[in-house]
Short mmCIF file of C-alpha atoms and ligand atoms in Angstrom, two decimals:
data_model
loop_
_atom_site.label_atom_id
_atom_site.label_comp_id
_atom_site.label_asym_id
_atom_site.label_seq_id
_atom_site.Cartn_x
_atom_site.Cartn_y
_atom_site.Cartn_z
CA MET E 1007 140.67 196.99 174.09
CA LEU E 1008 143.51 194.76 173.29
CA ASP E 1009 145.83 192.64 175.44
CA LEU E 1010 149.10 192.66 173.32
CA TYR E 1011 151.03 191.24 176.35
CA SER E 1012 148.85 188.17 176.52
CA GLU E 1013 149.22 187.70 172.83
CA TYR E 1014 152.90 187.92 173.06
CA ILE E 1015 152.92 185.23 175.87
CA TYR E 1016 150.61 183.12 173.89
CA MET E 1017 153.27 182.93 171.03
CA LYS E 1018 156.41 183.68 173.13
CA GLU E 1019 158.49 180.72 171.88
CA GLU E 1020 158.07 181.55 168.17
CA ILE E 1021 158.58 185.34 168.66
CA ASP E 1022 161.64 184.90 170.94
CA ALA E 1023 163.22 182.47 168.49
CA ALA E 1024 162.60 184.97 165.58
CA ILE E 1025 164.26 187.68 167.55
CA GLN E 1026 167.15 185.55 168.47
CA LYS E 1027 167.71 184.64 164.83
CA CYS E 1028 168.07 188.45 164.11
CA LEU E 1029 170.49 188.89 166.89
CA LYS E 1030 172.72 186.26 165.37
CA HIS E 1031 172.65 187.29 161.69
CA GLN E 1032 172.62 191.06 162.44
CA GLN E 1033 171.12 191.89 159.10
CA TRP E 1034 168.93 194.84 160.44
CA ILE E 1035 168.34 196.48 157.04
CA LEU E 1036 166.38 194.47 154.36
CA GLY E 1037 167.55 191.11 156.07
CA PRO E 1038 166.25 187.85 154.95
CA GLU E 1039 163.07 188.10 156.93
CA VAL E 1040 161.78 190.96 154.92
CA ASN E 1041 161.91 189.01 151.81
CA GLU E 1042 160.38 186.01 153.43
CA LEU E 1043 157.37 188.07 154.86
CA GLU E 1044 156.89 189.69 151.34
CA GLU E 1045 156.84 186.28 149.71
CA LYS E 1046 154.55 184.74 152.32
CA ILE E 1047 152.02 187.59 152.15
CA SER E 1048 152.04 187.88 148.39
CA GLN E 1049 151.23 184.18 148.28
CA TYR E 1050 148.48 184.48 150.88
CA LEU E 1051 146.87 187.26 149.15
CA GLY E 1052 147.38 185.99 145.72
CA VAL E 1053 149.34 189.12 144.28
CA LYS E 1054 152.44 189.36 142.25
CA HIS E 1055 154.27 191.76 144.53
CA CYS E 1056 154.34 192.65 148.20
CA ILE E 1057 156.78 195.27 149.39
CA GLY E 1058 157.47 195.73 153.07
CA VAL E 1059 157.36 199.39 154.08
CA SER E 1060 157.85 201.50 157.24
CA SER E 1061 154.16 202.00 158.23
CA GLY E 1062 150.62 201.90 156.74
CA THR E 1063 150.97 205.71 156.26
CA ASP E 1064 154.01 205.31 154.23
CA ALA E 1065 152.37 202.49 152.19
CA LEU E 1066 149.71 205.16 151.16
CA ILE E 1067 152.20 207.94 150.41
CA LEU E 1068 154.55 205.53 148.53
CA SER E 1069 151.60 204.11 146.52
CA LEU E 1070 150.35 207.55 145.50
CA ARG E 1071 153.82 208.82 144.61
CA ALA E 1072 154.34 205.71 142.52
CA LEU E 1073 151.19 206.46 140.67
CA ALA E 1074 152.15 210.06 140.00
CA ILE E 1075 155.53 208.89 138.64
CA LYS E 1076 153.93 206.14 136.54
CA PHE E 1077 150.92 207.92 135.07
CA LYS E 1078 152.00 211.47 135.01
CA GLY E 1079 155.66 211.23 134.69
CA GLN E 1080 155.94 213.60 137.75
CA GLU E 1081 157.37 213.10 141.07
CA TYR E 1082 154.28 214.60 142.70
CA PHE E 1083 150.60 215.09 141.53
CA ASN E 1084 149.44 218.67 140.90
CA LYS E 1085 146.96 220.26 143.15
CA ALA E 1086 144.54 220.08 140.32
CA ASP E 1087 144.64 216.29 140.49
CA CYS E 1088 141.85 215.20 142.66
CA LEU E 1089 141.32 211.94 144.52
CA ILE E 1090 138.04 210.84 145.80
CA THR E 1091 138.07 209.38 149.27
CA THR E 1092 136.11 209.00 152.54
CA PRO E 1093 135.83 211.62 155.31
CA PHE E 1094 135.32 208.89 157.88
CA SER E 1095 138.76 207.34 158.46
CA PHE E 1096 142.08 207.72 160.13
CA VAL E 1097 143.78 211.07 159.24
CA ALA E 1098 146.45 209.28 157.14
CA THR E 1099 143.96 208.30 154.44
CA GLY E 1100 143.55 212.01 153.63
CA ASP E 1101 146.81 213.62 154.61
CA THR E 1102 148.79 211.30 152.32
CA ILE E 1103 146.77 212.56 149.44
CA ILE E 1104 147.89 216.23 150.22
CA ARG E 1105 151.38 215.00 150.72
CA SER E 1106 151.39 213.45 147.20
CA GLY E 1107 150.52 216.81 145.83
CA ALA E 1108 146.98 216.02 145.02
CA THR E 1109 143.71 217.31 146.44
CA PRO E 1110 141.24 215.05 148.31
CA ILE E 1111 137.50 215.17 147.53
CA PHE E 1112 135.41 213.75 150.37
CA VAL E 1113 132.47 211.85 149.42
CA ASP E 1114 129.91 210.63 152.10
CA ILE E 1115 129.72 207.29 153.50
CA ASP E 1116 127.07 204.63 153.48
CA PRO E 1117 125.53 204.89 156.93
CA LYS E 1118 125.16 201.07 157.22
CA THR E 1119 128.58 200.02 156.29
CA TYR E 1120 130.52 203.24 157.26
CA ASN E 1121 132.46 202.72 154.05
CA ILE E 1122 132.45 205.30 151.27
CA ASP E 1123 129.28 204.92 149.38
CA PRO E 1124 129.83 203.93 145.68
CA GLU E 1125 126.49 205.66 144.70
CA ASN E 1126 127.81 208.94 146.02
CA ILE E 1127 131.10 208.51 144.17
CA GLU E 1128 129.08 207.88 140.92
CA MET E 1129 126.76 210.88 141.64
CA TYR E 1130 129.73 213.16 142.16
CA LEU E 1131 131.46 211.98 138.98
CA LEU E 1132 128.16 212.53 137.00
CA ASN E 1133 127.70 216.06 138.53
CA HIS E 1134 131.35 217.06 137.70
CA ARG E 1135 131.58 215.84 134.19
CA SER E 1136 133.48 218.98 132.99
CA SER E 1137 136.18 218.58 135.65
CA ILE E 1138 136.40 214.80 135.25
CA THR E 1139 139.86 215.05 133.73
CA GLU E 1140 141.02 216.34 137.01
CA ILE E 1141 139.75 213.49 139.06
CA VAL E 1142 142.49 210.85 138.77
CA GLY E 1143 141.63 208.15 141.36
CA ILE E 1144 139.84 206.83 144.28
CA VAL E 1145 141.26 205.90 147.79
CA ILE E 1146 138.88 203.51 149.48
CA VAL E 1147 139.04 202.38 153.07
CA ASN E 1148 137.90 198.95 154.33
CA LEU E 1149 136.82 200.52 157.57
CA TYR E 1150 136.87 198.32 160.79
CA GLY E 1151 137.71 195.30 158.65
CA LEU E 1152 134.59 195.42 156.51
CA PRO E 1153 135.36 195.24 152.75
CA CYS E 1154 133.88 197.86 150.46
CA ASN E 1155 131.74 196.90 147.62
CA MET E 1156 134.65 196.40 145.24
CA ASN E 1157 132.36 195.30 142.31
CA LYS E 1158 130.90 198.65 142.21
CA ILE E 1159 134.11 200.59 143.07
CA MET E 1160 136.04 198.82 140.25
CA TYR E 1161 133.11 199.26 137.84
CA ILE E 1162 133.19 203.03 138.56
CA ALA E 1163 136.92 203.28 138.23
CA LYS E 1164 136.88 201.50 134.85
CA GLU E 1165 134.02 203.57 133.61
CA TYR E 1166 135.83 206.89 134.38
CA ASN E 1167 139.33 205.53 133.99
CA LEU E 1168 140.45 206.12 137.54
CA PHE E 1169 143.07 204.43 139.49
CA VAL E 1170 142.23 202.81 142.87
CA ILE E 1171 144.19 202.57 146.11
CA GLU E 1172 142.88 200.31 148.84
CA ASP E 1173 143.66 201.46 152.43
CA CYS E 1174 143.68 198.01 153.96
CA ALA E 1175 145.16 199.07 157.24
CA GLN E 1176 142.17 197.53 159.15
CA SER E 1177 141.27 194.81 156.70
CA PHE E 1178 144.17 192.40 156.27
CA GLY E 1179 142.50 189.13 155.59
CA ALA E 1180 139.23 190.46 154.84
CA LYS E 1181 137.54 189.19 151.51
CA TRP E 1182 135.12 190.62 148.97
CA ASN E 1183 133.57 187.93 146.59
CA GLY E 1184 136.10 185.42 147.52
CA LYS E 1185 139.09 187.80 146.96
CA TYR E 1186 141.34 189.48 149.53
CA THR E 1187 141.19 193.20 150.11
CA GLY E 1188 144.25 194.70 148.63
CA THR E 1189 143.97 192.85 145.41
CA PHE E 1190 141.44 194.76 143.53
CA GLY E 1191 142.97 198.17 142.78
CA ASP E 1192 146.28 199.40 141.58
CA ALA E 1193 147.79 199.07 145.06
CA GLY E 1194 146.71 197.82 148.51
CA CYS E 1195 148.12 199.38 151.62
CA PHE E 1196 148.54 197.56 154.86
CA SER E 1197 149.65 198.48 158.35
CA PHE E 1198 151.33 196.38 161.02
CA PHE E 1199 150.75 199.03 163.74
CA PRO E 1200 150.41 197.01 166.93
CA SER E 1201 146.72 197.44 167.17
CA LYS E 1202 145.96 196.16 163.64
CA ASN E 1203 144.93 192.59 163.13
CA LEU E 1204 148.47 191.57 162.28
CA GLY E 1205 150.50 193.95 164.42
CA GLY E 1206 154.22 194.15 164.93
CA PHE E 1207 156.32 195.44 167.84
CA GLY E 1208 156.43 198.97 166.43
CA ASP E 1209 155.64 200.61 163.04
CA GLY E 1210 155.38 198.63 159.83
CA GLY E 1211 153.47 198.28 156.67
CA MET E 1212 153.09 196.57 153.25
CA ILE E 1213 152.14 197.37 149.67
CA SER E 1214 150.50 194.78 147.52
CA THR E 1215 150.35 195.06 143.73
CA ASP E 1216 150.10 193.20 140.53
CA ASP E 1217 151.68 196.12 138.59
CA ASN E 1218 155.42 195.55 137.98
CA GLU E 1219 156.19 199.20 137.35
CA ILE E 1220 154.54 200.25 140.57
CA ALA E 1221 156.35 197.65 142.46
CA GLU E 1222 159.67 198.70 141.00
CA ILE E 1223 158.99 202.30 141.64
CA VAL E 1224 158.09 201.65 145.33
CA ARG E 1225 161.17 199.67 145.78
CA MET E 1226 163.18 202.54 144.76
CA LEU E 1227 161.25 205.10 146.83
CA ILE E 1228 161.61 203.19 150.10
CA LYS E 1229 165.45 203.42 149.74
CA HIS E 1230 165.99 207.18 148.80
CA GLY E 1231 164.59 206.90 145.31
CA GLY E 1232 167.09 204.86 143.40
CA LYS E 1233 168.16 201.27 142.41
CA ASP E 1234 171.17 201.85 144.47
CA LYS E 1235 172.69 204.51 146.61
CA TYR E 1236 174.61 206.27 143.79
CA ASN E 1237 172.06 205.86 141.01
CA VAL E 1238 169.22 207.96 142.40
CA GLU E 1239 166.22 208.80 140.07
CA HIS E 1240 163.36 209.88 142.34
CA ILE E 1241 162.65 211.97 145.48
CA GLY E 1242 162.75 209.15 147.74
CA TYR E 1243 162.30 208.25 151.48
CA ASN E 1244 163.95 206.01 153.90
CA ALA E 1245 160.79 203.88 154.42
CA ARG E 1246 161.85 200.26 154.72
CA LEU E 1247 160.33 197.56 156.92
CA ASP E 1248 162.78 196.67 159.62
CA THR E 1249 164.12 193.11 159.59
CA ILE E 1250 163.18 192.61 163.17
CA GLN E 1251 159.61 193.69 162.58
CA ALA E 1252 159.40 191.22 159.64
CA ALA E 1253 160.76 188.48 161.93
CA VAL E 1254 158.16 189.11 164.61
CA LEU E 1255 155.37 189.38 161.99
CA LEU E 1256 156.44 186.09 160.35
CA ALA E 1257 156.16 184.49 163.86
CA LYS E 1258 152.84 186.08 164.46
CA PHE E 1259 151.38 185.30 161.09
CA LYS E 1260 151.29 181.58 162.04
CA TYR E 1261 148.44 182.53 164.42
CA PHE E 1262 146.78 184.98 162.10
CA GLU E 1263 143.98 182.68 160.82
CA GLU E 1264 143.18 181.36 164.33
CA PHE E 1265 143.10 185.04 165.64
CA THR E 1266 140.85 186.07 162.79
CA GLU E 1267 138.41 183.28 163.41
CA ARG E 1268 138.32 184.25 167.01
CA ARG E 1269 137.55 187.85 166.26
CA ARG E 1270 134.67 186.63 163.97
CA SER E 1271 133.30 184.43 166.64
CA ILE E 1272 133.39 187.02 169.23
CA ALA E 1273 131.53 189.29 166.83
CA GLU E 1274 128.95 186.57 166.35
CA ILE E 1275 128.38 186.43 170.13
CA TYR E 1276 127.96 190.22 170.26
CA ASN E 1277 125.62 190.07 167.27
CA LYS E 1278 123.41 187.46 168.86
CA GLU E 1279 123.32 188.79 172.36
CA LEU E 1280 122.99 192.52 171.39
CA SER E 1281 120.43 192.24 168.62
CA SER E 1282 117.51 192.43 171.07
CA ILE E 1283 118.48 196.03 172.08
CA ASN E 1284 116.43 198.33 169.90
CA GLU E 1285 118.51 201.39 170.50
CA LEU E 1286 121.62 199.75 169.14
CA ILE E 1287 122.60 199.44 165.40
CA LEU E 1288 124.95 196.39 165.06
CA PRO E 1289 127.78 196.18 162.38
CA TYR E 1290 126.66 195.43 159.01
CA TYR E 1291 126.90 191.75 158.02
CA ASN E 1292 124.17 191.01 155.60
CA PHE E 1293 126.10 191.02 152.40
CA PRO E 1294 124.06 190.94 149.19
CA SER E 1295 123.18 187.49 148.34
CA SER E 1296 124.75 187.82 144.83
CA ILE E 1297 128.05 188.33 146.37
CA MET E 1298 129.78 185.32 147.41
CA ASN E 1299 132.35 184.81 150.18
CA CYS E 1300 132.58 188.03 152.02
CA TYR E 1301 134.72 188.16 155.14
CA HIS E 1302 134.60 190.86 157.73
CA VAL E 1303 137.73 190.62 159.95
CA TYR E 1304 136.61 192.92 162.74
CA ASN E 1305 139.69 195.04 163.43
CA GLN E 1306 136.82 196.84 165.42
CA TYR E 1307 133.43 195.75 166.55
CA THR E 1308 131.63 199.03 166.19
CA ILE E 1309 127.97 199.61 167.26
CA ARG E 1310 126.02 202.64 166.84
CA LEU E 1311 123.59 204.34 169.31
CA ARG E 1312 120.40 206.15 168.63
CA ASN E 1313 119.34 209.06 170.60
CA ASN E 1314 122.75 210.63 171.67
CA LYS E 1315 123.43 208.03 174.23
CA ARG E 1316 126.91 207.02 173.07
CA ASP E 1317 128.98 209.03 175.47
CA LYS E 1318 126.70 208.02 178.51
CA LEU E 1319 127.13 204.28 177.47
CA GLN E 1320 130.92 204.81 177.17
CA GLN E 1321 131.08 206.32 180.68
CA TYR E 1322 128.84 203.71 182.23
CA LEU E 1323 130.94 200.98 180.78
CA LYS E 1324 134.17 202.73 181.93
CA ASN E 1325 132.87 202.75 185.47
CA LYS E 1326 132.55 199.02 185.12
CA GLY E 1327 136.19 198.70 183.93
CA ILE E 1328 135.28 198.13 180.28
CA ASN E 1329 137.30 200.35 177.79
CA THR E 1330 135.67 201.27 174.62
CA MET E 1331 136.80 203.74 171.80
CA VAL E 1332 135.32 206.18 169.37
CA TYR E 1333 136.73 205.63 165.89
CA TYR E 1334 136.44 208.42 164.75
CA PRO E 1335 135.05 211.37 166.72
CA VAL E 1336 135.86 214.00 164.07
CA PRO E 1337 135.45 213.61 160.36
CA LEU E 1338 138.50 214.53 158.20
CA HIS E 1339 136.94 217.47 156.69
CA ARG E 1340 136.47 219.11 160.08
CA MET E 1341 140.26 218.99 160.68
CA LYS E 1342 142.15 222.05 160.34
CA LEU E 1343 144.77 220.32 158.23
CA PHE E 1344 142.20 219.89 155.46
CA GLU E 1345 140.78 223.51 155.54
CA GLY E 1346 141.25 224.98 152.10
CA ARG E 1347 143.05 221.84 150.98
CA CYS E 1348 140.12 219.58 150.16
CA LYS E 1349 136.91 219.43 148.31
CA LEU E 1350 133.54 218.21 149.70
CA SER E 1351 130.87 216.53 147.78
CA GLY E 1352 128.12 218.02 149.91
CA VAL E 1353 127.33 218.17 153.63
CA LEU E 1354 128.69 214.59 154.36
CA LYS E 1355 125.72 214.13 156.78
CA ASN E 1356 126.38 210.41 157.26
CA ALA E 1357 130.06 210.79 158.27
CA GLU E 1358 129.01 213.62 160.77
CA GLU E 1359 126.25 211.40 162.15
CA ALA E 1360 128.57 208.35 162.55
CA CYS E 1361 131.23 210.57 164.40
CA LYS E 1362 128.51 211.38 166.94
CA SER E 1363 127.14 207.93 167.49
CA VAL E 1364 129.65 205.05 167.01
CA LEU E 1365 131.37 203.05 169.70
CA SER E 1366 133.86 200.28 169.28
CA LEU E 1367 133.68 197.40 171.78
CA PRO E 1368 136.67 195.38 173.01
CA ILE E 1369 137.49 192.64 170.55
CA GLU E 1370 140.63 190.79 171.52
CA PRO E 1371 141.24 187.42 170.16
CA LEU E 1372 142.27 186.07 173.50
CA MET E 1373 139.25 187.47 175.27
CA ARG E 1374 137.67 184.75 177.47
CA ASP E 1375 133.92 184.01 177.07
CA TYR E 1376 133.20 185.37 180.59
CA GLU E 1377 134.88 188.69 179.58
CA ILE E 1378 132.64 189.02 176.49
CA GLU E 1379 129.72 188.19 178.64
CA TYR E 1380 130.74 190.88 181.07
CA VAL E 1381 130.77 193.42 178.21
CA ILE E 1382 127.31 192.18 177.07
CA ASP E 1383 125.78 192.41 180.48
CA GLY E 1384 127.13 195.94 181.03
CA ILE E 1385 125.43 197.08 177.83
CA LYS E 1386 122.29 195.37 178.71
CA ASP E 1387 122.24 196.82 182.15
CA PHE E 1388 122.73 200.33 180.77
CA PHE E 1389 119.66 200.03 178.70
CA LYS E 1390 117.56 198.38 181.45
CA LYS E 1391 118.22 201.38 183.67
CA ARG E 1392 116.87 203.90 181.06
C1 LIG W 1588 146.14 202.57 161.08
C2 LIG W 1588 145.65 203.19 159.84
C3 LIG W 1588 146.51 203.88 158.92
C4 LIG W 1588 147.90 204.24 159.21
O1 LIG W 1588 148.74 203.16 159.53
P1 LIG W 1588 150.06 203.38 160.37
O2 LIG W 1588 150.81 202.04 160.25
O3 LIG W 1588 149.69 203.73 161.69
O4 LIG W 1588 150.98 204.41 159.55
C5 LIG W 1588 145.93 204.33 157.71
N1 LIG W 1588 144.68 204.16 157.46
C6 LIG W 1588 143.79 203.59 158.33
C7 LIG W 1588 142.40 203.44 157.98
C8 LIG W 1588 144.27 203.08 159.61
O5 LIG W 1588 143.49 202.46 160.32
#
């Protein structure tokens, strides 16, 4: 799916130099590179604050905890505090809600975009007017790098006085209506896990926010909950971004635009070449014409198969040496972890269907054209034979 070694070789000089610099200054904890990366990314996104953290998962839990502290004056949410989110995501989107003390409410996705469907959020809120005081926020995910309809999400959030957390683990660099994901809600949560669009050499993450208070609380929480070691106010974590990861990320960031463009042009080739296959549903890319400048960053290029052929195609491609992945085979509400710890807005049919039919194709920025062609030919052959 990805060729991280080739990516390293492609930028070897910059990365080696960045690491060498760390070896010289030896400031492994909150060294100068962390600050530099935070500044660079907050400028890039156009937000007031960016705070480096230890992972995307920690970005989510830290943001949620900061909101509980800010809005409730409590360390954690209560179980009665509910957060609306998507069942079709990585487990961390849901489990961090539980870890923050709150209860996730899973609301079904839009089958075209795979993102949480704003209409379903609104429907749920309308049907639960009496319990609305208990619904405190929404956690959206820009799945595969496709931004959610943030106009609608933010409109609903304002209407019902809900906070919004954006899980942007897969959408660094994606835009909705000319604005980067992670800049709409109360906090944006990014991951630098190696397979993300900007990936480090280990775990890492970032929180973006325009809210001074949230930024200040997060900065305390990442180092044990206090402004300094002997002045601790909150139940904190050790959740800092490593200096060496920041150094690697700074070096890789120089190539970020180039790599994102390449992902998008690979997606265009797939779109063009695969559009003639009736049994495939290609990723959504026809944004409403009223919405300007939307930008899908294709952390995954995910197709969908009609007629239960997903597993057969995956096996067929595997035999040809092509690796594909299923993100995600199980919706969150089917995991034992969430049993008795979540609410469902209904049967969540679209998420269930997606789990059975989606398949993510290789999309590596350094893929050669002949490699893309090989994947396309493999898929075409599969359908010819049936
Ligand atoms: C990767 C990912 C996370 C978690 O990020 P880590 O850095 O691995 O902790 C959370 N949400 C989504 C949607 C992700 O893809």
